[in-house]
Each structure stands twice: as C-alpha cells, then as structure tokens.
Short mmCIF file of N, CA, C and O in Angstrom, two decimals:
data_model
loop_
_atom_site.label_atom_id
_atom_site.label_comp_id
_atom_site.label_asym_id
_atom_site.label_seq_id
_atom_site.Cartn_x
_atom_site.Cartn_y
_atom_site.Cartn_z
N MET A 64 -3.71 17.52 35.31
CA MET A 64 -3.89 16.43 34.38
C MET A 64 -3.30 15.15 34.98
O MET A 64 -2.23 15.18 35.56
N ASP A 65 -3.96 14.09 34.77
CA ASP A 65 -3.54 12.81 35.32
C ASP A 65 -2.48 12.19 34.42
O ASP A 65 -2.73 11.90 33.25
N GLU A 66 -1.29 12.00 34.96
CA GLU A 66 -0.18 11.43 34.20
C GLU A 66 -0.51 10.04 33.65
O GLU A 66 0.00 9.64 32.62
N LEU A 67 -1.35 9.32 34.36
CA LEU A 67 -1.69 7.97 33.92
C LEU A 67 -2.51 7.98 32.62
O LEU A 67 -2.55 7.00 31.90
N ASN A 68 -3.16 9.10 32.35
CA ASN A 68 -4.02 9.18 31.17
C ASN A 68 -3.34 9.87 29.98
O ASN A 68 -4.02 10.20 29.02
N LEU A 69 -2.05 10.09 30.06
CA LEU A 69 -1.37 10.72 28.94
C LEU A 69 -1.43 9.87 27.68
O LEU A 69 -1.52 10.38 26.58
N LEU A 70 -1.39 8.55 27.86
CA LEU A 70 -1.56 7.61 26.75
C LEU A 70 -2.61 6.59 27.17
O LEU A 70 -2.41 5.85 28.13
N GLN A 71 -3.70 6.56 26.46
CA GLN A 71 -4.77 5.63 26.81
C GLN A 71 -4.39 4.21 26.40
O GLN A 71 -4.11 3.94 25.23
N SER A 72 -4.39 3.32 27.36
CA SER A 72 -3.94 1.95 27.11
C SER A 72 -4.82 1.22 26.10
O SER A 72 -4.32 0.41 25.32
N ASP A 73 -6.12 1.50 26.08
CA ASP A 73 -6.99 0.82 25.12
C ASP A 73 -6.64 1.21 23.68
O ASP A 73 -6.67 0.38 22.77
N LYS A 74 -6.25 2.46 23.47
CA LYS A 74 -5.83 2.89 22.13
C LYS A 74 -4.51 2.23 21.74
O LYS A 74 -4.33 1.82 20.59
N ILE A 75 -3.60 2.14 22.70
CA ILE A 75 -2.31 1.50 22.44
C ILE A 75 -2.53 0.03 22.08
O ILE A 75 -1.94 -0.49 21.13
N THR A 76 -3.40 -0.64 22.83
CA THR A 76 -3.70 -2.05 22.57
C THR A 76 -4.32 -2.22 21.18
O THR A 76 -3.96 -3.12 20.43
N SER A 77 -5.24 -1.34 20.85
CA SER A 77 -5.89 -1.39 19.54
C SER A 77 -4.88 -1.14 18.41
O SER A 77 -4.89 -1.84 17.40
N LEU A 78 -4.02 -0.16 18.62
CA LEU A 78 -3.01 0.14 17.61
C LEU A 78 -2.06 -1.03 17.42
O LEU A 78 -1.72 -1.41 16.30
N ARG A 79 -1.66 -1.64 18.53
CA ARG A 79 -0.76 -2.80 18.47
C ARG A 79 -1.42 -3.95 17.70
O ARG A 79 -0.78 -4.64 16.91
N ALA A 80 -2.73 -4.14 17.91
CA ALA A 80 -3.45 -5.20 17.19
C ALA A 80 -3.52 -4.89 15.69
O ALA A 80 -3.46 -5.80 14.87
N GLN A 81 -3.61 -3.62 15.34
CA GLN A 81 -3.70 -3.23 13.93
C GLN A 81 -2.37 -3.36 13.20
O GLN A 81 -2.33 -3.81 12.06
N VAL A 82 -1.28 -2.92 13.86
CA VAL A 82 0.01 -2.88 13.16
C VAL A 82 0.91 -4.07 13.46
O VAL A 82 1.87 -4.31 12.74
N GLY A 83 0.60 -4.77 14.53
CA GLY A 83 1.42 -5.92 14.92
C GLY A 83 2.44 -5.54 15.98
O GLY A 83 2.93 -4.41 16.02
N VAL A 84 2.75 -6.50 16.80
CA VAL A 84 3.68 -6.29 17.92
C VAL A 84 5.06 -5.86 17.42
O VAL A 84 5.71 -5.00 18.01
N GLU A 85 5.51 -6.42 16.30
CA GLU A 85 6.83 -6.13 15.78
C GLU A 85 6.97 -4.67 15.33
O GLU A 85 8.03 -4.07 15.47
N ALA A 86 5.93 -4.12 14.75
CA ALA A 86 5.99 -2.76 14.21
C ALA A 86 5.74 -1.68 15.26
O ALA A 86 6.05 -0.51 15.03
N MET A 87 5.22 -2.07 16.41
CA MET A 87 4.82 -1.10 17.41
C MET A 87 5.97 -0.21 17.91
O MET A 87 5.80 1.01 17.97
N PRO A 88 7.13 -0.76 18.28
CA PRO A 88 8.22 0.12 18.75
C PRO A 88 8.62 1.18 17.73
O PRO A 88 8.84 2.34 18.08
N ALA A 89 8.70 0.81 16.47
CA ALA A 89 9.08 1.77 15.43
C ALA A 89 8.01 2.84 15.26
O ALA A 89 8.34 4.03 15.10
N LEU A 90 6.77 2.45 15.32
CA LEU A 90 5.67 3.41 15.19
C LEU A 90 5.67 4.39 16.36
O LEU A 90 5.51 5.60 16.16
N LEU A 91 5.87 3.89 17.56
CA LEU A 91 5.94 4.77 18.73
C LEU A 91 7.12 5.72 18.63
O LEU A 91 7.03 6.89 19.01
N ASP A 92 8.22 5.22 18.09
CA ASP A 92 9.41 6.07 17.94
C ASP A 92 9.16 7.20 16.94
O ASP A 92 9.59 8.33 17.18
N ILE A 93 8.46 6.91 15.88
CA ILE A 93 8.13 7.95 14.89
C ILE A 93 7.27 9.03 15.54
O ILE A 93 7.52 10.23 15.37
N PHE A 94 6.27 8.62 16.30
CA PHE A 94 5.40 9.59 16.99
C PHE A 94 6.20 10.39 18.01
O PHE A 94 6.06 11.61 18.10
N LYS A 95 7.06 9.73 18.76
CA LYS A 95 7.88 10.41 19.76
C LYS A 95 8.79 11.45 19.10
O LYS A 95 8.89 12.58 19.57
N GLN A 96 9.41 11.08 17.99
CA GLN A 96 10.27 12.02 17.27
C GLN A 96 9.47 13.22 16.74
O GLN A 96 9.95 14.35 16.75
N GLU A 97 8.26 12.96 16.30
CA GLU A 97 7.38 14.03 15.83
C GLU A 97 7.10 15.01 16.98
O GLU A 97 7.20 16.23 16.79
N LEU A 98 6.79 14.49 18.14
CA LEU A 98 6.51 15.35 19.29
C LEU A 98 7.75 16.13 19.72
O LEU A 98 7.67 17.32 20.05
N GLN A 99 8.91 15.48 19.68
CA GLN A 99 10.16 16.16 20.02
C GLN A 99 10.46 17.29 19.04
O GLN A 99 10.95 18.36 19.41
N GLN A 100 10.13 17.06 17.79
CA GLN A 100 10.30 18.10 16.77
C GLN A 100 9.39 19.29 17.08
O GLN A 100 9.81 20.45 16.97
N TYR A 101 8.17 19.01 17.47
CA TYR A 101 7.24 20.09 17.82
C TYR A 101 7.75 20.89 19.01
O TYR A 101 7.67 22.13 19.02
N ILE A 102 8.30 20.20 20.01
CA ILE A 102 8.87 20.90 21.16
C ILE A 102 9.96 21.86 20.70
O ILE A 102 10.00 23.03 21.10
N GLY A 103 10.84 21.37 19.84
CA GLY A 103 11.93 22.19 19.32
C GLY A 103 11.45 23.40 18.54
O GLY A 103 12.05 24.47 18.60
N GLN A 104 10.35 23.25 17.84
CA GLN A 104 9.81 24.36 17.05
C GLN A 104 9.16 25.42 17.93
O GLN A 104 9.23 26.61 17.62
N ILE A 105 8.51 25.00 19.00
CA ILE A 105 7.70 25.91 19.81
C ILE A 105 8.49 26.53 20.96
O ILE A 105 8.34 27.72 21.25
N GLU A 106 9.32 25.74 21.59
CA GLU A 106 10.00 26.17 22.81
C GLU A 106 10.90 27.39 22.57
O GLU A 106 11.71 27.40 21.66
N GLY A 107 10.73 28.38 23.42
CA GLY A 107 11.59 29.56 23.37
C GLY A 107 11.32 30.52 22.23
O GLY A 107 12.08 31.45 22.02
N VAL A 108 10.24 30.31 21.51
CA VAL A 108 9.91 31.18 20.38
C VAL A 108 9.24 32.45 20.92
O VAL A 108 8.32 32.38 21.74
N ALA A 109 9.73 33.59 20.48
CA ALA A 109 9.11 34.85 20.88
C ALA A 109 7.73 34.97 20.24
O ALA A 109 7.52 34.56 19.09
N VAL A 110 6.80 35.52 20.99
CA VAL A 110 5.43 35.65 20.51
C VAL A 110 5.36 36.72 19.42
O VAL A 110 5.81 37.85 19.60
N SER A 111 4.84 36.32 18.29
CA SER A 111 4.62 37.22 17.16
C SER A 111 3.51 36.62 16.30
O SER A 111 3.12 35.47 16.51
N ALA A 112 3.05 37.38 15.35
CA ALA A 112 2.01 36.86 14.45
C ALA A 112 2.52 35.63 13.71
O ALA A 112 1.79 34.65 13.54
N GLU A 113 3.79 35.67 13.30
CA GLU A 113 4.37 34.55 12.56
C GLU A 113 4.51 33.31 13.45
O GLU A 113 4.20 32.20 13.03
N SER A 114 4.98 33.51 14.67
CA SER A 114 5.15 32.35 15.56
C SER A 114 3.80 31.77 15.96
O SER A 114 3.67 30.55 16.08
N ARG A 115 2.81 32.61 16.15
CA ARG A 115 1.47 32.09 16.47
C ARG A 115 0.94 31.22 15.35
O ARG A 115 0.35 30.17 15.60
N GLU A 116 1.15 31.65 14.12
CA GLU A 116 0.68 30.87 12.98
C GLU A 116 1.38 29.51 12.93
O GLU A 116 0.75 28.48 12.71
N MET A 117 2.69 29.50 13.19
CA MET A 117 3.45 28.25 13.20
C MET A 117 2.96 27.33 14.31
O MET A 117 2.76 26.14 14.11
N ILE A 118 2.74 27.89 15.50
CA ILE A 118 2.26 27.10 16.62
C ILE A 118 0.85 26.58 16.34
O ILE A 118 0.53 25.43 16.65
N ALA A 119 0.02 27.39 15.72
CA ALA A 119 -1.34 26.96 15.37
C ALA A 119 -1.30 25.80 14.37
O ALA A 119 -2.07 24.84 14.48
N ARG A 120 -0.38 25.85 13.40
CA ARG A 120 -0.23 24.75 12.45
C ARG A 120 0.23 23.48 13.17
O ARG A 120 -0.23 22.38 12.88
N THR A 121 1.13 23.67 14.12
CA THR A 121 1.60 22.54 14.92
C THR A 121 0.44 21.93 15.72
O THR A 121 0.28 20.71 15.76
N CYS A 122 -0.37 22.79 16.33
CA CYS A 122 -1.53 22.30 17.09
C CYS A 122 -2.48 21.53 16.18
O CYS A 122 -3.02 20.49 16.58
N HIS A 123 -2.68 22.02 14.99
CA HIS A 123 -3.56 21.34 14.04
C HIS A 123 -3.02 19.95 13.71
O HIS A 123 -3.78 18.97 13.66
N ALA A 124 -1.72 19.85 13.52
CA ALA A 124 -1.10 18.55 13.24
C ALA A 124 -1.22 17.61 14.44
O ALA A 124 -1.54 16.43 14.28
N ILE A 125 -0.99 18.14 15.63
CA ILE A 125 -1.08 17.32 16.84
C ILE A 125 -2.49 16.79 17.03
O ILE A 125 -2.67 15.60 17.35
N LYS A 126 -3.48 17.63 16.83
CA LYS A 126 -4.85 17.17 17.07
C LYS A 126 -5.27 16.11 16.05
O LYS A 126 -6.18 15.33 16.31
N GLY A 127 -4.54 16.02 14.95
CA GLY A 127 -4.80 14.97 13.98
C GLY A 127 -4.11 13.66 14.30
O GLY A 127 -4.69 12.58 14.13
N SER A 128 -2.87 13.73 14.82
CA SER A 128 -2.10 12.50 15.03
C SER A 128 -2.21 11.95 16.45
O SER A 128 -2.18 10.73 16.64
N ALA A 129 -2.31 12.78 17.44
CA ALA A 129 -2.28 12.34 18.84
C ALA A 129 -3.37 11.32 19.20
O ALA A 129 -3.08 10.36 19.92
N PRO A 130 -4.60 11.49 18.74
CA PRO A 130 -5.63 10.50 19.12
C PRO A 130 -5.32 9.08 18.67
O PRO A 130 -5.69 8.11 19.35
N SER A 131 -4.61 8.93 17.58
CA SER A 131 -4.28 7.59 17.08
C SER A 131 -3.38 6.82 18.04
O SER A 131 -3.36 5.60 18.04
N PHE A 132 -2.65 7.57 18.88
CA PHE A 132 -1.74 6.97 19.84
C PHE A 132 -2.29 7.04 21.26
O PHE A 132 -1.57 6.76 22.22
N GLY A 133 -3.55 7.42 21.39
CA GLY A 133 -4.17 7.49 22.70
C GLY A 133 -3.73 8.69 23.51
O GLY A 133 -3.95 8.74 24.72
N ALA A 134 -3.11 9.67 22.88
CA ALA A 134 -2.67 10.89 23.57
C ALA A 134 -3.82 11.91 23.56
O ALA A 134 -3.72 12.99 22.98
N THR A 135 -4.89 11.54 24.21
CA THR A 135 -6.12 12.33 24.19
C THR A 135 -5.94 13.70 24.84
O THR A 135 -6.44 14.70 24.32
N LEU A 136 -5.26 13.76 25.97
CA LEU A 136 -5.05 15.04 26.65
C LEU A 136 -4.27 16.01 25.77
O LEU A 136 -4.60 17.19 25.68
N LEU A 137 -3.27 15.49 25.09
CA LEU A 137 -2.49 16.31 24.17
C LEU A 137 -3.35 16.78 23.01
O LEU A 137 -3.32 17.95 22.63
N ALA A 138 -4.16 15.89 22.47
CA ALA A 138 -5.05 16.25 21.36
C ALA A 138 -6.06 17.31 21.80
O ALA A 138 -6.36 18.24 21.04
N GLU A 139 -6.57 17.17 23.02
CA GLU A 139 -7.54 18.14 23.53
C GLU A 139 -6.92 19.52 23.71
O GLU A 139 -7.52 20.53 23.36
N LYS A 140 -5.70 19.57 24.24
CA LYS A 140 -5.01 20.85 24.41
C LYS A 140 -4.73 21.48 23.05
O LYS A 140 -4.94 22.68 22.86
N ALA A 141 -4.28 20.70 22.10
CA ALA A 141 -4.00 21.21 20.75
C ALA A 141 -5.28 21.71 20.10
O ALA A 141 -5.28 22.76 19.44
N SER A 142 -6.37 21.00 20.29
CA SER A 142 -7.65 21.40 19.73
C SER A 142 -8.13 22.72 20.34
O SER A 142 -8.63 23.61 19.64
N GLU A 143 -7.97 22.83 21.66
CA GLU A 143 -8.35 24.06 22.37
C GLU A 143 -7.55 25.25 21.84
O GLU A 143 -8.10 26.31 21.56
N MET A 144 -6.25 25.05 21.68
CA MET A 144 -5.41 26.14 21.18
C MET A 144 -5.73 26.48 19.73
O MET A 144 -5.72 27.65 19.34
N ASP A 145 -6.02 25.47 18.93
CA ASP A 145 -6.41 25.69 17.54
C ASP A 145 -7.67 26.56 17.47
O ASP A 145 -7.75 27.48 16.67
N ALA A 146 -8.62 26.26 18.35
CA ALA A 146 -9.86 27.04 18.40
C ALA A 146 -9.59 28.48 18.83
O ALA A 146 -10.14 29.42 18.25
N PHE A 147 -8.75 28.65 19.84
CA PHE A 147 -8.40 30.01 20.28
C PHE A 147 -7.79 30.80 19.13
O PHE A 147 -8.12 31.97 18.92
N TYR A 148 -6.91 30.16 18.39
CA TYR A 148 -6.26 30.85 17.28
C TYR A 148 -7.28 31.23 16.19
O TYR A 148 -7.29 32.36 15.72
N LYS A 149 -8.12 30.29 15.84
CA LYS A 149 -9.10 30.55 14.78
C LYS A 149 -10.11 31.63 15.18
O LYS A 149 -10.60 32.36 14.34
N GLN A 150 -10.39 31.72 16.49
CA GLN A 150 -11.32 32.73 16.99
C GLN A 150 -10.61 34.03 17.36
O GLN A 150 -11.23 34.94 17.91
N GLN A 151 -9.32 34.08 17.08
CA GLN A 151 -8.49 35.25 17.37
C GLN A 151 -8.48 35.62 18.86
O GLN A 151 -8.38 36.78 19.23
N GLN A 152 -8.58 34.61 19.69
CA GLN A 152 -8.45 34.80 21.14
C GLN A 152 -6.97 34.60 21.48
O GLN A 152 -6.58 33.61 22.09
N LEU A 153 -6.18 35.57 21.07
CA LEU A 153 -4.73 35.41 21.09
C LEU A 153 -4.14 35.43 22.49
O LEU A 153 -3.13 34.77 22.75
N THR A 154 -4.75 36.16 23.41
CA THR A 154 -4.26 36.15 24.79
C THR A 154 -4.41 34.76 25.38
O THR A 154 -3.48 34.23 26.01
N ASP A 155 -5.57 34.14 25.16
CA ASP A 155 -5.78 32.77 25.64
C ASP A 155 -4.83 31.80 24.95
O ASP A 155 -4.27 30.90 25.59
N PHE A 156 -4.64 31.99 23.66
CA PHE A 156 -3.73 31.14 22.89
C PHE A 156 -2.32 31.22 23.47
O PHE A 156 -1.68 30.20 23.74
N ASP A 157 -1.84 32.44 23.68
CA ASP A 157 -0.48 32.65 24.19
C ASP A 157 -0.29 32.01 25.56
O ASP A 157 0.76 31.44 25.85
N LYS A 158 -1.30 32.11 26.40
CA LYS A 158 -1.22 31.56 27.76
C LYS A 158 -1.09 30.04 27.76
O LYS A 158 -0.57 29.46 28.71
N GLN A 159 -1.54 29.39 26.71
CA GLN A 159 -1.55 27.93 26.65
C GLN A 159 -0.25 27.33 26.11
O GLN A 159 -0.04 26.13 26.22
N CYS A 160 0.62 28.15 25.55
CA CYS A 160 1.83 27.62 24.90
C CYS A 160 2.72 26.85 25.87
O CYS A 160 3.20 25.76 25.53
N ASP A 161 2.96 27.41 27.05
CA ASP A 161 3.82 26.71 28.02
C ASP A 161 3.19 25.38 28.45
O ASP A 161 3.90 24.38 28.62
N GLU A 162 1.88 25.38 28.62
CA GLU A 162 1.21 24.14 29.01
C GLU A 162 1.30 23.10 27.89
O GLU A 162 1.47 21.92 28.16
N LEU A 163 1.20 23.55 26.65
CA LEU A 163 1.34 22.63 25.51
C LEU A 163 2.73 22.00 25.51
O LEU A 163 2.87 20.79 25.35
N ILE A 164 3.76 22.81 25.73
CA ILE A 164 5.13 22.28 25.75
C ILE A 164 5.29 21.27 26.88
O ILE A 164 5.87 20.20 26.69
N SER A 165 4.75 21.60 28.04
CA SER A 165 4.82 20.68 29.18
C SER A 165 4.12 19.36 28.86
O SER A 165 4.64 18.28 29.14
N LEU A 166 2.97 19.45 28.26
CA LEU A 166 2.21 18.25 27.90
C LEU A 166 2.94 17.44 26.83
O LEU A 166 2.96 16.20 26.90
N LEU A 167 3.55 18.10 25.89
CA LEU A 167 4.35 17.41 24.88
C LEU A 167 5.51 16.65 25.54
O LEU A 167 5.75 15.48 25.24
N ARG A 168 6.20 17.31 26.46
CA ARG A 168 7.34 16.67 27.15
C ARG A 168 6.88 15.46 27.97
O ARG A 168 7.52 14.41 27.95
N ARG A 169 5.79 15.62 28.69
CA ARG A 169 5.30 14.52 29.52
C ARG A 169 4.83 13.35 28.66
O ARG A 169 5.01 12.19 29.02
N THR A 170 4.25 13.64 27.51
CA THR A 170 3.81 12.59 26.60
C THR A 170 5.01 11.85 26.02
O THR A 170 5.00 10.63 25.90
N VAL A 171 6.05 12.59 25.66
CA VAL A 171 7.28 11.96 25.17
C VAL A 171 7.84 11.03 26.24
O VAL A 171 8.24 9.89 25.94
N PHE A 172 7.85 11.47 27.48
CA PHE A 172 8.35 10.64 28.58
C PHE A 172 7.53 9.35 28.70
O PHE A 172 8.09 8.26 28.85
N LYS A 173 6.21 9.47 28.61
CA LYS A 173 5.35 8.27 28.69
C LYS A 173 5.60 7.35 27.50
O LYS A 173 5.57 6.13 27.65
N LEU A 174 5.84 7.91 26.33
CA LEU A 174 6.16 7.09 25.16
C LEU A 174 7.46 6.33 25.38
O LEU A 174 7.58 5.15 25.02
N GLU A 175 8.44 6.99 25.98
CA GLU A 175 9.72 6.33 26.27
C GLU A 175 9.51 5.18 27.26
O GLU A 175 10.08 4.10 27.09
N GLN A 176 8.68 5.41 28.27
CA GLN A 176 8.38 4.35 29.23
C GLN A 176 7.70 3.17 28.54
O GLN A 176 8.02 2.01 28.79
N LEU A 177 6.76 3.47 27.66
CA LEU A 177 6.06 2.42 26.93
C LEU A 177 7.02 1.65 26.03
O LEU A 177 6.96 0.43 25.96
N GLN A 178 7.91 2.36 25.36
CA GLN A 178 8.90 1.69 24.52
C GLN A 178 9.78 0.75 25.34
O GLN A 178 10.09 -0.35 24.89
N ASP A 179 10.17 1.18 26.52
CA ASP A 179 10.98 0.33 27.40
C ASP A 179 10.22 -0.94 27.78
O ASP A 179 10.80 -2.02 27.85
N GLN A 180 8.93 -0.81 28.00
CA GLN A 180 8.11 -1.97 28.37
C GLN A 180 7.98 -2.95 27.21
O GLN A 180 7.88 -4.16 27.43
N LEU A 181 8.00 -2.44 26.00
CA LEU A 181 7.82 -3.30 24.83
C LEU A 181 9.10 -4.03 24.44
O LEU A 181 9.05 -4.97 23.64
N GLN A 182 10.20 -3.62 24.98
CA GLN A 182 11.48 -4.26 24.61
C GLN A 182 11.77 -5.46 25.48
O GLN A 182 11.32 -5.68 26.50
#
C-alpha cells in the first residue's frame, strides 16, 4: 500500500472547506482518537466468535467514517473484512486482522503529520 495515499488530499481539502480551517485540527483529532480506540479494542485480542463479532462491528464503523477523511485504503480494508465476516469466510477474516491494525496505525501517524502541518 502506498503511504502517500493513506489520506487523500482532495478529501482533506474538501473537508477543510466544509468545516473551516479553524475546526479542522479538532475534527482530525476526533478521528485520530477514534482510530486509536479501535487499535486498543482489536490489538492482542484472542480469536473467538465474540472477538470476531466485535472486530466486524469495528470494521463496519470504520468503513462508514474513514471515507469522510480520505482514508480510502483503510475504508477498503474494513469493507473487505466486513464482507468476509458476513460471508462467514472466517479464515480470510482472521488473516486480515493484523493488516487492519497496521493500516490503522499508519493512518494515525499520517493524521498526526497532517495535524502538525496545520499548526
């Protein structure tokens, strides 16, 4: 995955135009905190029916919020995992968890870089 495309600049520009330059840092911080919360929920969780359901709910939430911030790669991974879960392709679902965590971490890092640029 291309690190440069973790956050699409056109979406960020559009979002900034919608909410205003002043509100942008706070909005990015809310999204970053949301992603950090997801990392905490998923990371190190033993695979079970209950944990899969929790991760699937997390993926569903990510695929809803990530596109608004231009985090298309993250949204695509979450959507893929959501589909695996719904189709009961649990082996494929389980294999994607580490990649989801990695993508969440890298997206958080890019958000931090963007926040630094806005200050």
